[in-house]
C-alpha positions as YAML, in Angstrom:
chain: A
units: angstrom
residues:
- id: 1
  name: UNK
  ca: [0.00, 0.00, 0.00]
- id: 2
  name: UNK
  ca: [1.03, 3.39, -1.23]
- id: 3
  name: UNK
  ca: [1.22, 5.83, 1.77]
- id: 4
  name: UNK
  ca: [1.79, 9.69, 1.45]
- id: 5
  name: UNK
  ca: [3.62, 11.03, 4.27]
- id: 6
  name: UNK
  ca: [2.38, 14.57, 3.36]
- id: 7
  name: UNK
  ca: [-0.74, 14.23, 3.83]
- id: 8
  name: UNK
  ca: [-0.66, 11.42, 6.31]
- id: 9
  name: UNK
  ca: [-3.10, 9.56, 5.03]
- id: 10
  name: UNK
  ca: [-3.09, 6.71, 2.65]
- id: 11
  name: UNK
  ca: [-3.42, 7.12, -1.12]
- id: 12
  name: UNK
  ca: [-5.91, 5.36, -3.70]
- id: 13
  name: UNK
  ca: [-4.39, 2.68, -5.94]
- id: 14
  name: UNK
  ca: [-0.89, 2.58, -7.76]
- id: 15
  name: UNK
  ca: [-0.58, 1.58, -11.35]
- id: 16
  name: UNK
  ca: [1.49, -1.23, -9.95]
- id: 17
  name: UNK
  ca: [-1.66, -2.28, -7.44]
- id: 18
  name: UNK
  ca: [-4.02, -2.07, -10.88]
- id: 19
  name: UNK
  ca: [-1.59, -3.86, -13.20]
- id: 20
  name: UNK
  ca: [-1.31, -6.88, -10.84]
- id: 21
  name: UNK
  ca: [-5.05, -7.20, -9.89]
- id: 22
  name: UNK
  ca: [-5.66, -6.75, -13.34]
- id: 23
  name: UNK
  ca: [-3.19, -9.25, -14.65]
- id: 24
  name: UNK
  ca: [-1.56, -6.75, -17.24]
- id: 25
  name: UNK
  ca: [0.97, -4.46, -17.81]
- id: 26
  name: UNK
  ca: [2.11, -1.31, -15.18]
- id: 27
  name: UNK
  ca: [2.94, 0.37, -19.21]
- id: 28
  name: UNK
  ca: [-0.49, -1.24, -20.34]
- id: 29
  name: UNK
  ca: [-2.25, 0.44, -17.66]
- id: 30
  name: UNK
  ca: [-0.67, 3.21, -17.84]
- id: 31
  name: UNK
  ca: [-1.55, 3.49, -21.58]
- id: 32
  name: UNK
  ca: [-5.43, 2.72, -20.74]
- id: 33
  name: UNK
  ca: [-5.65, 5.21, -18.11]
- id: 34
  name: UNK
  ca: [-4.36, 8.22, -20.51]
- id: 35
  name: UNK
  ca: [-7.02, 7.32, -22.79]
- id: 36
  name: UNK
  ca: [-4.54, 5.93, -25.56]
- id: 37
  name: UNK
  ca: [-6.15, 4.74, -28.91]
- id: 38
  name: UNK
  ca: [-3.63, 1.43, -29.26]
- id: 39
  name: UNK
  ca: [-5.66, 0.04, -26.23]
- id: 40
  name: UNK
  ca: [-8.02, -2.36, -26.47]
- id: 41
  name: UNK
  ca: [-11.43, -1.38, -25.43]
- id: 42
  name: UNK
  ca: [-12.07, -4.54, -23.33]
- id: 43
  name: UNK
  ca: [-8.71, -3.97, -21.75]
- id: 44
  name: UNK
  ca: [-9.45, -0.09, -20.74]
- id: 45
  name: UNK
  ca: [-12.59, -1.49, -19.28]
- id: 46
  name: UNK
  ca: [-11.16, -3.91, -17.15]
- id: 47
  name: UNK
  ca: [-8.64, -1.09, -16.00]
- id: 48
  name: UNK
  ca: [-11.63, 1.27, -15.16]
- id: 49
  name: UNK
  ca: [-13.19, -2.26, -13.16]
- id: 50
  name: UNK
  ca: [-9.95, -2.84, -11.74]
- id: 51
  name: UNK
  ca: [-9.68, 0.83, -10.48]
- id: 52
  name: UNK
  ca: [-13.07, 0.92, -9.13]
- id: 53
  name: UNK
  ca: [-12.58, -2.20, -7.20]
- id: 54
  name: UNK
  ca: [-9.34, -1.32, -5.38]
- id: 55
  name: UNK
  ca: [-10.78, 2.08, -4.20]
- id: 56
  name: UNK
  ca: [-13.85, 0.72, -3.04]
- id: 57
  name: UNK
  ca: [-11.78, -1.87, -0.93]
- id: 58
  name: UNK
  ca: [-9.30, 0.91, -0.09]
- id: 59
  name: UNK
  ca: [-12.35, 3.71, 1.33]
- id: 60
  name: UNK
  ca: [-14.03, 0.31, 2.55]
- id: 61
  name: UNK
  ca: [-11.36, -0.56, 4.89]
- id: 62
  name: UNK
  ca: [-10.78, 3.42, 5.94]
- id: 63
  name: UNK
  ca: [-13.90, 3.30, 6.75]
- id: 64
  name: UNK
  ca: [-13.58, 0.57, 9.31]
- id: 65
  name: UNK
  ca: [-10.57, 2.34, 11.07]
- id: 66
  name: UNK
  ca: [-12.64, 5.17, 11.31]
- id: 67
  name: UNK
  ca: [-15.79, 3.76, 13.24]
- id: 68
  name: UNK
  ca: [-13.29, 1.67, 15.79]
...
């Protein structure tokens, strides 16, 4: 997990984080999140999943912390 001393608080997902729950690339992911045309379609959406699902997990378990 990414943290940023800064701000103290933990950040949302890394490339890294995305390419290995999504199986791919970190330059593939990279490549889908800047909107690049040599990217699949099927493969930007399963970025977009994968990014959805990490954050929600991420906030999810934030969330817990808080409320103990």
């Amino acid at each position: 997990m990414a943290f940023e001393a800064a701000l103290g608080m933990e950040r949302l997902c890394t490339i890294r984080e995305i390419a290995e729950k999504a199986e791919l690339g970190a330059a593939t992911v990279h490549r889908a999140l800047k909107n690049r045309r040599e990217v699949h379609p099927e493969t930007r959406r399963l970025v977009l999943e994968t990014v959805c699902l990490l954050n929600e997990e991420k906030i999810a378990r934030a969330a817990r912390l808080v409320g103990d």
